[in-house]
XYZ file of C-alpha atoms in Angstrom:
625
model
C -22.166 -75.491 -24.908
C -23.891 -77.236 -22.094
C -20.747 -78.305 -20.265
C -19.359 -74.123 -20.683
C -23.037 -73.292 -19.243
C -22.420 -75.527 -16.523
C -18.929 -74.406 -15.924
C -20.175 -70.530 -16.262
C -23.023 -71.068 -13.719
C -20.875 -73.410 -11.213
C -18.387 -70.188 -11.038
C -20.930 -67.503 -10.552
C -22.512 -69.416 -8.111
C -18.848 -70.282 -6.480
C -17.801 -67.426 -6.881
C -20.473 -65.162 -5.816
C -21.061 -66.933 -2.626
C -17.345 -65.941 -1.987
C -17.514 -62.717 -2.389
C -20.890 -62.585 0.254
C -18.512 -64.596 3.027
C -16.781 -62.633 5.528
C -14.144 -64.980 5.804
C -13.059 -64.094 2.356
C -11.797 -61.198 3.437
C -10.120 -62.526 6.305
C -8.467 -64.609 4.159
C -7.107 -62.183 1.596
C -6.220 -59.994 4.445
C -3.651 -62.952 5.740
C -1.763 -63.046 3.315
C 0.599 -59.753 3.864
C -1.172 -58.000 6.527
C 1.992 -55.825 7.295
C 2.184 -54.877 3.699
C -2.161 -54.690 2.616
C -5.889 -54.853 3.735
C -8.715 -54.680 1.568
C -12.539 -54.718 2.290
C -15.582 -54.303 0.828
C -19.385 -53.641 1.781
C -20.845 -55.733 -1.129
C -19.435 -57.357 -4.032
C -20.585 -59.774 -7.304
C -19.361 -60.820 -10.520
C -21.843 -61.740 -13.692
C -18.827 -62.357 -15.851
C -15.695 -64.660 -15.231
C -13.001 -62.873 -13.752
C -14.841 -59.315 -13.399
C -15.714 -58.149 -9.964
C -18.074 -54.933 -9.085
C -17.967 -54.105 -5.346
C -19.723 -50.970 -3.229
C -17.517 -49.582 0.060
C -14.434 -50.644 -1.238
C -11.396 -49.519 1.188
C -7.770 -50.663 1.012
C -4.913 -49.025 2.931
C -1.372 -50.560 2.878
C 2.073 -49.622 3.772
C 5.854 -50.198 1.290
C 9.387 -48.928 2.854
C 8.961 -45.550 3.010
C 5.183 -44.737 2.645
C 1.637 -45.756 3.391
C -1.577 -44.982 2.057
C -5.219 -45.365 1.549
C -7.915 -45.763 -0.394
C -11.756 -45.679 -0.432
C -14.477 -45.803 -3.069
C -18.100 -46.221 -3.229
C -18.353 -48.326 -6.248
C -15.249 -50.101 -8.262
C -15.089 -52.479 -10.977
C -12.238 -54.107 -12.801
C -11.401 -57.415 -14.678
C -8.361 -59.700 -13.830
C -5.953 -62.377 -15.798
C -5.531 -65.393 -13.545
C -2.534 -67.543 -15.274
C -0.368 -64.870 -15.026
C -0.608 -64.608 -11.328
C 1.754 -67.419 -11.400
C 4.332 -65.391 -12.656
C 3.957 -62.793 -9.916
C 1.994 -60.670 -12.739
C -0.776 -58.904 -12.087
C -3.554 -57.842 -15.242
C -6.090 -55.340 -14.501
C -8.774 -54.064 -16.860
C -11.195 -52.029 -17.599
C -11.195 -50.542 -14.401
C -14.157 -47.989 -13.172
C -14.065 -46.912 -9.695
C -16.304 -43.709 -8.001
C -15.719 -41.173 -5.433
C -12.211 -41.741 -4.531
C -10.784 -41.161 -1.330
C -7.265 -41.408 -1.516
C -5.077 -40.440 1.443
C -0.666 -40.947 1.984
C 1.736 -40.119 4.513
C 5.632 -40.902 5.074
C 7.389 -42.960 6.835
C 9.547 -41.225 9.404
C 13.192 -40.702 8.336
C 15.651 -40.138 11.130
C 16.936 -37.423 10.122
C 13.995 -35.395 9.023
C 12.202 -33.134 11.176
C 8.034 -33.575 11.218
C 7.310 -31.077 14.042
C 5.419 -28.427 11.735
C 3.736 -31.021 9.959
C 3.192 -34.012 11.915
C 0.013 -33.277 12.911
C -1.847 -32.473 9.907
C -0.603 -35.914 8.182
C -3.905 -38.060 7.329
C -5.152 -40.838 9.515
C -4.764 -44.183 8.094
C -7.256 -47.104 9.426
C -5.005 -49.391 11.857
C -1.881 -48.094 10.896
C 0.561 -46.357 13.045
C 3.153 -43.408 11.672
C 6.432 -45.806 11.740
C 10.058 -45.233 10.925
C 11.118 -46.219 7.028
C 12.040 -49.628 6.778
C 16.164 -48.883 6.415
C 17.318 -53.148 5.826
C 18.468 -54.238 2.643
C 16.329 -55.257 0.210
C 15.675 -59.275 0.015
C 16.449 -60.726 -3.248
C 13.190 -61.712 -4.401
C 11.630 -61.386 -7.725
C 9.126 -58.271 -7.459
C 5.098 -58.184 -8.289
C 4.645 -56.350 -11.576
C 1.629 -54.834 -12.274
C -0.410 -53.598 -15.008
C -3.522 -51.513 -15.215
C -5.145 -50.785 -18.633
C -8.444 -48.805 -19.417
C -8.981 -47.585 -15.882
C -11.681 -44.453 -15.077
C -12.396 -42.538 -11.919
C -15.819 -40.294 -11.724
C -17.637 -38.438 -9.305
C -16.139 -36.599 -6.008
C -13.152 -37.397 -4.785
C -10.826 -36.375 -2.101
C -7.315 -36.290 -1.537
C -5.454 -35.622 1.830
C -1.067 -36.354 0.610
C 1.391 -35.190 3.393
C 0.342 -32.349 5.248
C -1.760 -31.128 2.044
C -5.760 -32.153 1.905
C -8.164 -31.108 -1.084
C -11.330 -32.030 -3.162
C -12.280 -32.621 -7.025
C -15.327 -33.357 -9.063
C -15.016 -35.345 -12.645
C -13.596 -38.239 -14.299
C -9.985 -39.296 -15.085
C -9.222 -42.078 -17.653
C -5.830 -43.873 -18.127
C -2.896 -46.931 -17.706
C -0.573 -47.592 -14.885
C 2.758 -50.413 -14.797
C 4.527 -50.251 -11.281
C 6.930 -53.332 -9.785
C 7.210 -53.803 -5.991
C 10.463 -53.459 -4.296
C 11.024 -50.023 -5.926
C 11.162 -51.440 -9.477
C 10.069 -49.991 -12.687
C 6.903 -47.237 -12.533
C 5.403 -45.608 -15.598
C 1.447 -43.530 -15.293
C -0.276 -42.120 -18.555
C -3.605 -40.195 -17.466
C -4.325 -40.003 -20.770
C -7.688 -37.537 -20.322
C -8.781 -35.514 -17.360
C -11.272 -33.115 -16.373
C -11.555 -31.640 -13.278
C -13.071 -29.125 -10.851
C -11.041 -28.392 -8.356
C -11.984 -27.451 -4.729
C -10.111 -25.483 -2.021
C -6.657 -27.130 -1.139
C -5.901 -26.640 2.758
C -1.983 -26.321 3.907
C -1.577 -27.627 7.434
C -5.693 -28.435 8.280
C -6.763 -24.617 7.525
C -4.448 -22.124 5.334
C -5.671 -22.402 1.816
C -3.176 -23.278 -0.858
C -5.375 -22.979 -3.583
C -8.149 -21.861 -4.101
C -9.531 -23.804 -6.782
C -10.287 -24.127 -10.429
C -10.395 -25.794 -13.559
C -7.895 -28.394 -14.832
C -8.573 -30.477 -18.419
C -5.724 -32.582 -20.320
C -3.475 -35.612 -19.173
C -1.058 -36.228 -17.332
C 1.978 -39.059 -16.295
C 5.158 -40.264 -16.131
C 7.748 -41.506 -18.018
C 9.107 -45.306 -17.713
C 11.373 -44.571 -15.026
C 13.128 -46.912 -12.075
C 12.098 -45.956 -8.922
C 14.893 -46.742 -6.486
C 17.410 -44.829 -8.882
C 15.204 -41.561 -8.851
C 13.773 -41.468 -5.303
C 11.664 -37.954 -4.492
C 12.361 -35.063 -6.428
C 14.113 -36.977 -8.532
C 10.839 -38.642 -10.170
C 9.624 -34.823 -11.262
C 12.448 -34.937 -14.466
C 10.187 -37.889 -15.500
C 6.554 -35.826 -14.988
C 4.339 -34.766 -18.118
C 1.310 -32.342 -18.045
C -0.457 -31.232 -21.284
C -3.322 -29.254 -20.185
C -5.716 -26.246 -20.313
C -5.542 -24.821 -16.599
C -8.250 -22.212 -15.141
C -6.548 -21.995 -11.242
C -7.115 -19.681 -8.617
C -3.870 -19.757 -6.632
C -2.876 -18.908 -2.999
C 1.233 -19.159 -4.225
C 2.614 -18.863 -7.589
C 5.704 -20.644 -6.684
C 5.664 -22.915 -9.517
C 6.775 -19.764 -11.852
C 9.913 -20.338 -9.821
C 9.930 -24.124 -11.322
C 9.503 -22.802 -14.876
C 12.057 -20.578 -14.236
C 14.419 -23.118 -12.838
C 17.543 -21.666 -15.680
C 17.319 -18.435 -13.810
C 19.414 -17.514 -10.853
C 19.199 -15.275 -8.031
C 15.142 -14.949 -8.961
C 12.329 -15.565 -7.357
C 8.693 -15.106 -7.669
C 6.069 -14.900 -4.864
C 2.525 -13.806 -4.791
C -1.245 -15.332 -5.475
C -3.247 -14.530 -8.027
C -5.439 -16.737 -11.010
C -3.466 -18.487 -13.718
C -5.355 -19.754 -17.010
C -4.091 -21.038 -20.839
C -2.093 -24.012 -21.742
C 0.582 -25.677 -19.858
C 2.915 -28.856 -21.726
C 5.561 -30.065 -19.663
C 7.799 -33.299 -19.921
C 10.950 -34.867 -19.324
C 11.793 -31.592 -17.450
C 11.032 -29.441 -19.893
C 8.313 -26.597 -21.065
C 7.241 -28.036 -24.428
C 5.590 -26.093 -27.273
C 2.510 -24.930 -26.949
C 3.102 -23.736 -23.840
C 0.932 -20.177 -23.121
C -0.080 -19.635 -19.368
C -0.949 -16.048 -18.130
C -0.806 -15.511 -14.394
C -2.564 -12.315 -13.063
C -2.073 -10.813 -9.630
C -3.196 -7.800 -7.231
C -0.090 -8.581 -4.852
C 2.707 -9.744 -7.841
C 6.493 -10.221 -5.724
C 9.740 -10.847 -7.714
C 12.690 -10.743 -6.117
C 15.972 -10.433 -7.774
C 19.298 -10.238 -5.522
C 18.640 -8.030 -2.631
C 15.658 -6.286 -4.599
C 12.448 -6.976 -3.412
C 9.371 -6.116 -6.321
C 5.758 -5.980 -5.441
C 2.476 -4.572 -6.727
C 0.099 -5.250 -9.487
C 0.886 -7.364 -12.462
C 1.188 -10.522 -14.541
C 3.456 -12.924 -15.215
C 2.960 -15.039 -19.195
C 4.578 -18.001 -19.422
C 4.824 -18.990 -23.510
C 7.015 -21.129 -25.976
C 6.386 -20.933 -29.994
C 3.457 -23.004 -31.342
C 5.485 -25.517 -33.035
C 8.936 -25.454 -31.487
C 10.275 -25.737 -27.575
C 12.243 -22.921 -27.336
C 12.769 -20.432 -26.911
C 11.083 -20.472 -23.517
C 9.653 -17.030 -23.167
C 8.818 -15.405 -19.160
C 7.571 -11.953 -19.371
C 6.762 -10.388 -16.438
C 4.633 -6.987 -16.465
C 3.958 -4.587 -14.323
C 1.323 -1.669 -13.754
C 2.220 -0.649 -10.443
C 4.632 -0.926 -8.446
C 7.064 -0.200 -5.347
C 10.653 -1.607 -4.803
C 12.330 -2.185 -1.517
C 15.843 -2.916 -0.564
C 15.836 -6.387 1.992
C 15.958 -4.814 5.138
C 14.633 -1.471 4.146
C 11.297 -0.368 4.891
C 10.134 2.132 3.032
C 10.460 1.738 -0.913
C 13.615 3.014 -3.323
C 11.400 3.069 -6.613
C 7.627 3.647 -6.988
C 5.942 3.782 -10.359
C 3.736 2.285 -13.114
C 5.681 0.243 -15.346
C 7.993 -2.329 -14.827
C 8.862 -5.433 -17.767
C 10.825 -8.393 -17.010
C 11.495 -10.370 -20.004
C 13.426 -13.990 -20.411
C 14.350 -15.953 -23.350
C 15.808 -19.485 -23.290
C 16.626 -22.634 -22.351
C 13.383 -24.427 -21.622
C 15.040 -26.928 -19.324
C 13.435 -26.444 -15.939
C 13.873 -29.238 -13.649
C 17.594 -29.180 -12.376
C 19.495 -32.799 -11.020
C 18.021 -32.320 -7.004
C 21.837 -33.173 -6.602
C 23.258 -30.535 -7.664
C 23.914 -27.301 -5.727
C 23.930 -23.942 -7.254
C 27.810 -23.713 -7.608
C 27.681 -27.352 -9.413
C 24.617 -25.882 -11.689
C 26.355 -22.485 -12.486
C 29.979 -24.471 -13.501
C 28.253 -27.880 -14.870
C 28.813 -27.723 -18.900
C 25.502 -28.788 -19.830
C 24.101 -26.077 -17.748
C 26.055 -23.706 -19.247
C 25.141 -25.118 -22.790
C 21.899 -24.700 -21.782
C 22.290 -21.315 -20.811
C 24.669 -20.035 -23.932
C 21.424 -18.232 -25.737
C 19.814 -17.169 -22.734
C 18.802 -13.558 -22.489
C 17.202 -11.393 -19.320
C 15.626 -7.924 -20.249
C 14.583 -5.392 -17.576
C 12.791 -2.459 -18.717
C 11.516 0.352 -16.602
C 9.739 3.332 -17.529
C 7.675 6.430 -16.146
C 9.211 4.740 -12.349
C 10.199 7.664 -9.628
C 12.852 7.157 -6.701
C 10.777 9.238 -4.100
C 14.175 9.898 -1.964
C 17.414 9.917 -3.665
C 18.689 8.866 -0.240
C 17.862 5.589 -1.413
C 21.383 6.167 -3.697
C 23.314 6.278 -0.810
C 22.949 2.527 -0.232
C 26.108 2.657 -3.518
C 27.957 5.162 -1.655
C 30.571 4.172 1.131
C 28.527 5.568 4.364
C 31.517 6.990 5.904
C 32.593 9.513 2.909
C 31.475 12.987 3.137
C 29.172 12.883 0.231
C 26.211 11.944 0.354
C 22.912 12.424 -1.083
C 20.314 13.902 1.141
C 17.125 14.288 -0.512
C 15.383 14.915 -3.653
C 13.256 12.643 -6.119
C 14.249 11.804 -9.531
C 12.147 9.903 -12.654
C 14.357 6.524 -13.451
C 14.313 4.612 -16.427
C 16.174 1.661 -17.783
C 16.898 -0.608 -20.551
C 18.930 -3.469 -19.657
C 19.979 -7.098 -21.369
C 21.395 -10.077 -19.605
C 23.124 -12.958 -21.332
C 24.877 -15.793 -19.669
C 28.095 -13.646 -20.180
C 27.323 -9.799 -21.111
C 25.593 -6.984 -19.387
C 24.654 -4.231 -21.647
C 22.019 -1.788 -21.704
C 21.286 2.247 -19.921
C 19.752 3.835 -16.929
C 18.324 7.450 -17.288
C 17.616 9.374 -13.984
C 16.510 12.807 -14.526
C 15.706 14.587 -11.398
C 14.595 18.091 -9.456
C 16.532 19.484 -6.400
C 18.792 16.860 -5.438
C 20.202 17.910 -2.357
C 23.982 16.204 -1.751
C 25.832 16.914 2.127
C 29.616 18.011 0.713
C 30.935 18.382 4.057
C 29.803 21.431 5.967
C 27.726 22.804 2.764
C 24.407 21.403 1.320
C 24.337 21.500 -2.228
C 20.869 21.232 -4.012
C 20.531 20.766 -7.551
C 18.374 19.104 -10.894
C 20.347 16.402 -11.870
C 20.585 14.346 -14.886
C 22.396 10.761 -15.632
C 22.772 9.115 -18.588
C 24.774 6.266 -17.961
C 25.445 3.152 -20.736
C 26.787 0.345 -19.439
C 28.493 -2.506 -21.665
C 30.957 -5.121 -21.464
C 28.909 -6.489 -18.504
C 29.273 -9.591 -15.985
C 26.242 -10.552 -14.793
C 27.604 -12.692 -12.148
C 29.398 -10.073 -10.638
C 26.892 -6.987 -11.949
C 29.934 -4.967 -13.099
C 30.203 -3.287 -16.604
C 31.712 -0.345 -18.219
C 29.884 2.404 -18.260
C 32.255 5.017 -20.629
C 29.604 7.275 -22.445
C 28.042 8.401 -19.555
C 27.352 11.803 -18.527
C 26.001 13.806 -15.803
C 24.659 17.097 -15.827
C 23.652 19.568 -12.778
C 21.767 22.858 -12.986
C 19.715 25.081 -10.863
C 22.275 24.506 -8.092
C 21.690 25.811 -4.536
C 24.427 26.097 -2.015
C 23.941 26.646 1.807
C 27.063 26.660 4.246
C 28.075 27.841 7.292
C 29.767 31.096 5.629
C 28.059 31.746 3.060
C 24.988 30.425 0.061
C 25.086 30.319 -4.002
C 21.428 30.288 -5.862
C 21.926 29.861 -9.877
C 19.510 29.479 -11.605
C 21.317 29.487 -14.808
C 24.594 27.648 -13.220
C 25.287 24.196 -15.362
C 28.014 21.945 -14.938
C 28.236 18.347 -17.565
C 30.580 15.444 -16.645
C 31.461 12.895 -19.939
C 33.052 9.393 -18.883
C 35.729 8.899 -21.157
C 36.541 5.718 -19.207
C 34.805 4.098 -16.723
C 33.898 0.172 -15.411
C 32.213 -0.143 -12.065
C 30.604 -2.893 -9.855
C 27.049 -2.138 -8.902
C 26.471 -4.257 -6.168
C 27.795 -3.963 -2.305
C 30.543 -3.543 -2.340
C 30.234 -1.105 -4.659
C 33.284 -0.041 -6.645
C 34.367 1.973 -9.701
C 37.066 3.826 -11.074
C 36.121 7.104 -14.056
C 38.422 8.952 -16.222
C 35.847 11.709 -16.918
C 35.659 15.416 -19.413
C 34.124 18.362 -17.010
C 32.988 21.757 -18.319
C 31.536 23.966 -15.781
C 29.263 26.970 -16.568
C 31.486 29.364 -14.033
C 32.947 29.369 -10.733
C 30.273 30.797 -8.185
C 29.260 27.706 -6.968
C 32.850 26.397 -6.842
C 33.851 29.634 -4.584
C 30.773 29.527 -2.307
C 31.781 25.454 -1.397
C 35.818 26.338 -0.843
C 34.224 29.576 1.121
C 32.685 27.093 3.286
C 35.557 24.552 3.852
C 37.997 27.393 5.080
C 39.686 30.490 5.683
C 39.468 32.008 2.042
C 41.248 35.119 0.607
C 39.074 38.125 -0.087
C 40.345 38.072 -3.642
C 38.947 34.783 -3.793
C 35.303 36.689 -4.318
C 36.655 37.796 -7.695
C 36.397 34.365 -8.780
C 32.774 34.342 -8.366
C 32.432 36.093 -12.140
C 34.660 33.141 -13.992
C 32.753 32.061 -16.843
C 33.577 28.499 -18.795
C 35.852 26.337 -17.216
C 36.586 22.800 -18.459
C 38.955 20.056 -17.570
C 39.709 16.298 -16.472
C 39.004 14.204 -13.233
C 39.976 11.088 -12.165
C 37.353 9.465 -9.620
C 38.027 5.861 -7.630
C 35.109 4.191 -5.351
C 36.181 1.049 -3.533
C 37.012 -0.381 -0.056
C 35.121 2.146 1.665
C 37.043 5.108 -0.013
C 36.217 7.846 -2.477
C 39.210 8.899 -4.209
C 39.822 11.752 -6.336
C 43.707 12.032 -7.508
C 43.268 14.612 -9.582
C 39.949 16.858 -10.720
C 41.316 20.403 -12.634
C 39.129 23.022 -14.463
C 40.532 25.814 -15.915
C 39.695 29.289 -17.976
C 41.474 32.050 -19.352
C 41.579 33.329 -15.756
C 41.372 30.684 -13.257
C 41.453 27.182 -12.306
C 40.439 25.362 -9.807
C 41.534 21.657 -8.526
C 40.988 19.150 -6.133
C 43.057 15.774 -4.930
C 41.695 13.983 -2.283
C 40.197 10.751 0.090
C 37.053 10.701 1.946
C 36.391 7.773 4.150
C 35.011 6.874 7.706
C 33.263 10.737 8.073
C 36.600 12.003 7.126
C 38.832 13.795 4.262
C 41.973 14.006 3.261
C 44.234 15.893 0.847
C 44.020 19.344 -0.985
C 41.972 21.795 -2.779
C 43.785 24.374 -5.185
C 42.444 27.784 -6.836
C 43.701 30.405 -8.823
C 42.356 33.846 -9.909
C 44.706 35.601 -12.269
C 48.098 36.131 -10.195
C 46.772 34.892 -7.319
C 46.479 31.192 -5.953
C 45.860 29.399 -2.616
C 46.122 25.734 -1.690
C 43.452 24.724 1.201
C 44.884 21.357 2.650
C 43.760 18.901 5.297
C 45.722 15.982 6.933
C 44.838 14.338 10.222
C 41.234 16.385 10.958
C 43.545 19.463 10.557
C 42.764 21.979 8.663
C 45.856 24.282 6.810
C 45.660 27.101 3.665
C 48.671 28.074 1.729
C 49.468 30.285 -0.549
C 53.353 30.164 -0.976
C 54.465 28.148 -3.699
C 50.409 26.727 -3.881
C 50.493 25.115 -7.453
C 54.536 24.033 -6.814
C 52.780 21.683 -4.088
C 49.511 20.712 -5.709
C 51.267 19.423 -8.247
C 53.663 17.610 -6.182
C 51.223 15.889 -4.045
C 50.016 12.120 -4.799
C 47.241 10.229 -2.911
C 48.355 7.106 -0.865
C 46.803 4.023 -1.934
């Protein structure tokens, strides 16, 4: 026992002296000055092979990063044999008010204008290029640290990103030099969380409340460089976060294409992610006064929420809902809104995976199997109700601009129901609206309009689907031409698809096989009134009641297309074959009162009627292609 006294006492004494000299430090800082430097204010040791120091600093530098580290009080134990080996064993770690600060290495061919600036300082260190030479082959340092905890106030300034936190972290760390094996398990954390500042003064969060742990799985760093490491991250926490960008919705909704979600707003509930996936559990709400989503050239903002949710005991399905209470919707490049209104729902179920190969581009992820696997039960809802299109202008953006029909005012009330799989599209729109008004050449027709259109047999890549079912109705029509004006109040008119598939996305296309019943003929007489020199017995067509009959409609490369639309009634009928493209029309309008017909054509901006042989020729004539 006396000999181990003497042994104890001859090291603390040793020992402690060391750790007073200055010239211990110069010393340890000789050994790979390029690589490390470490000081400290004051240091001792009351047990063999523990160390507590005050004003501890350490910066350093590997081949593509540096960093560094302060912290007004650490302690931590140490194995000595095994530094033999190249092994380091650290224990029992305990280290306050951690400044921790890391910056790149300049890559050649990465540009650091924006951010160069706002990168940290780090003591005696200048901003360098990576280090680009082969490895040597040397055995590397491996490192353990077991039991370590941080407390206090601590800072963090990473990249161009700087920020502060108050509490305690406790956990285990393994990393080789020479970008060998890494592995981190924060196994408990609880912390306040101050401002975070983006480039020295925009705030990218606000701040908050963050409790659970944290990590990474056993992973090899040189074979998953940068992004790459994020398939290997875990979080399991409770999160209370006010947030200046909600981008990370876009992370957990890295299965969906062609989405994106934008915004700040506060975020709280339970977050489990690992190995790239949203793990059960899962149940985050995200609440926001400025809520964007943007889904192909659709642009979504107002006030809403976004939840976030998996089952309790299962991973999937993953669940995003997104909800809104008000809203406006704006075509990119527009500037006024298309669709105003009060509720919007946006609902996905699937795949939890979330964290794509940073290799692959979004071609490779749409066509890679797994991906598809992945995506196979994958479902999209949108839902909108009590929603208004202010002008149904906004409808011409699916019309050809040239043709001769167009809408020109007029609100309508929208709502939808449609579901997205990885293969379908399926699902209705109802617009139901009050004085329309639609340009038909040199006569404005106004009129309440209904749609009812179904749409099945979808592609969601391509948003095309069938849409046979659907009908549209007009009533209350108003026309106002050059020669002469129809007001019915009690005129009607219905439209049935029989037939019908379209493409609803520029360039929009579609081709209709469609049932027509018409209430009578005023309207009809007042619009061929308009177009051109009409017979006087034409007015006697004005008191034709119930007509019915077939068209045949075709929207695509600029072009609407009508090779045949034909009503008829006891008494009359009335038919139309013809193109309208670039502000122009082409082709033939027909009409028949008893005895008496006429055929009103119009080829090359010239305008001709006929009334020899009139049906002989209507029948007779075929669009071009």
């Amino acid at each position: 026992m006396t000999i181990l006294a003497i042994a104890e006492l001859s090291y603390l004494v040793v020992i402690n002296a060391a750790l007073q000299l200055p010239i211990t430090q110069d010393l340890v800082n000789k050994i790979r000055p390029e690589k490390f430097y470490v000081s400290w204010e004051r240091a001792w040791s009351w047990y063999p092979f523990r160390v507590h120091a005050e004003g501890v600093f350490a910066n350093g530098q590997a081949r593509t990063q540096q960093w560094q580290v302060t912290a007004t009080s650490a302690s931590g134990s140490i194995s000595i044999v095994p530094l033999v080996l190249k092994q380091v064993y650290l224990s029992n770690i305990t280290a306050e008010n951690i400044d921790y600060r890391q910056r790149p290495r300049l890559k050649p061919n990465v540009d650091y204008s924006g951010r160069l600036a706002y990168f940290p300082d780090i003591k005696d260190r200048e901003i360098i290029p990576v280090e680009s030479g082969e490895l040597k082959k040397k055995r590397p340092w491996k490192i353990h640290v077991s039991d370590a905890t941080v407390a206090g106030e601590h800072r963090f300034w990473i990249l161009n990103i700087q920020g502060t936190a108050t509490g305690s972290a406790f956990g285990n760390l393994y990393t080789e030099t020479r970008r060998g094996a890494f592995w981190l398990d924060i196994e408990q954390f609880d912390l306040e969380l101050g401002p975070a500042l983006l480039n020295g003064a925009a705030e990218a969060f606000h701040g908050g409340r963050a409790v659970g742990s944290l990590g990474f799985s056993p992973l090899v760093r040189a074979e998953n460089p940068g992004r790459r490491m994020l398939r290997f991250a875990y979080l399991d926490a409770d999160l209370d976060l006010n947030l200046e960008s909600l981008d990370f919705i876009n992370l957990l909704a890295g299965g969906l294409g062609n989405f994106n979600v934008s915004g700040a707003g506060h975020a709280a509930g339970h977050l489990v992610i690992s190995d790239g996936h949203v793990r059960a559990g899962t149940d985050l709400l995200v609440t926001a006064d400025d809520l964007g989503v943007s889904i192909y050239d659709t642009g979504i903002a107002g006030i809403g929420e976004v939840r976030v949710h998996t089952p309790e005991a299962t991973d999937i399905p993953l669940g995003l809902d997104i909800h809104y209470d008000q809203l406006r919707a704006t075509r990119v490049g527009d500037e006024k809104p298309f669709l105003t209104g009060e509720t919007l729902q946006l609902a996905y179920r699937g795949s939890n995976f979330i964290i794509p190969d940073p290799s692959l581009g979004l071609s490779d992820l749409w066509d890679d199997a797994e991906a598809k696997r992945r995506r196979k039960g994958n479902t999209f809802a949108l839902r909108v109700a009590q929603a208004t299109v202010p002008d149904m202008a906004a409808l011409n953006h699916y019309v050809p601009p040239d043709t001769t029909v167009q809408f020109s005012g007029g609100k309508t009330e929208l709502n939808a129901d449609i579901q997205f799989t990885e293969s379908s599209l399926e699902g209705s729109i109802r617009l139901d609206s009050a004085a329309t008004q639609l340009q038909i050449d040199d006569s404005t027709l106004r009129a309440d309009l209904d749609m009812d259109i179904r749409l099945g047999s979808g592609n969601p890549r391509l948003l095309s689907a069938d849409f046979s079912g659907s009908t549209l109705r007009l009533f209350n029509v108003y026309v106002d031409g050059q020669k002469d004006q129809f007001d019915g109040e009690y005129w009607s008119s219905l439209m049935e698809v029989v037939s019908g598939r379209g493409t609803f996305m520029r360039p929009t296309t579609l081709s209709a096989d469609a049932l027509i019943t018409i209430s009578d003929t005023r309207p009809l007489v007042v619009l061929f009134k308009n177009r051109s020199r009409s017979p006087k017995w034409l007015a006697n067509m004005m008191a034709v009641k119930d007509l019915s009959g077939e068209a045949t409609i075709n929207l695509g490369d600029g072009k609407l297309r009508v090779p045949k639309a034909f009503v008829t009634s006891e008494k009359a009928e009335v038919g139309i074959k013809a193109t309208f493209y670039q502000g122009e029309r082409e082709g033939m309008v027909y009409a028949r009162f008893k005895k008496l017909d006429t055929l009103v054509k119009r080829f090359d901006g010239q305008r001709d009627v006929d009334v020899i042989r009139a049906r002989e020729k209507f029948d007779a004539f075929e669009l071009e292609d």
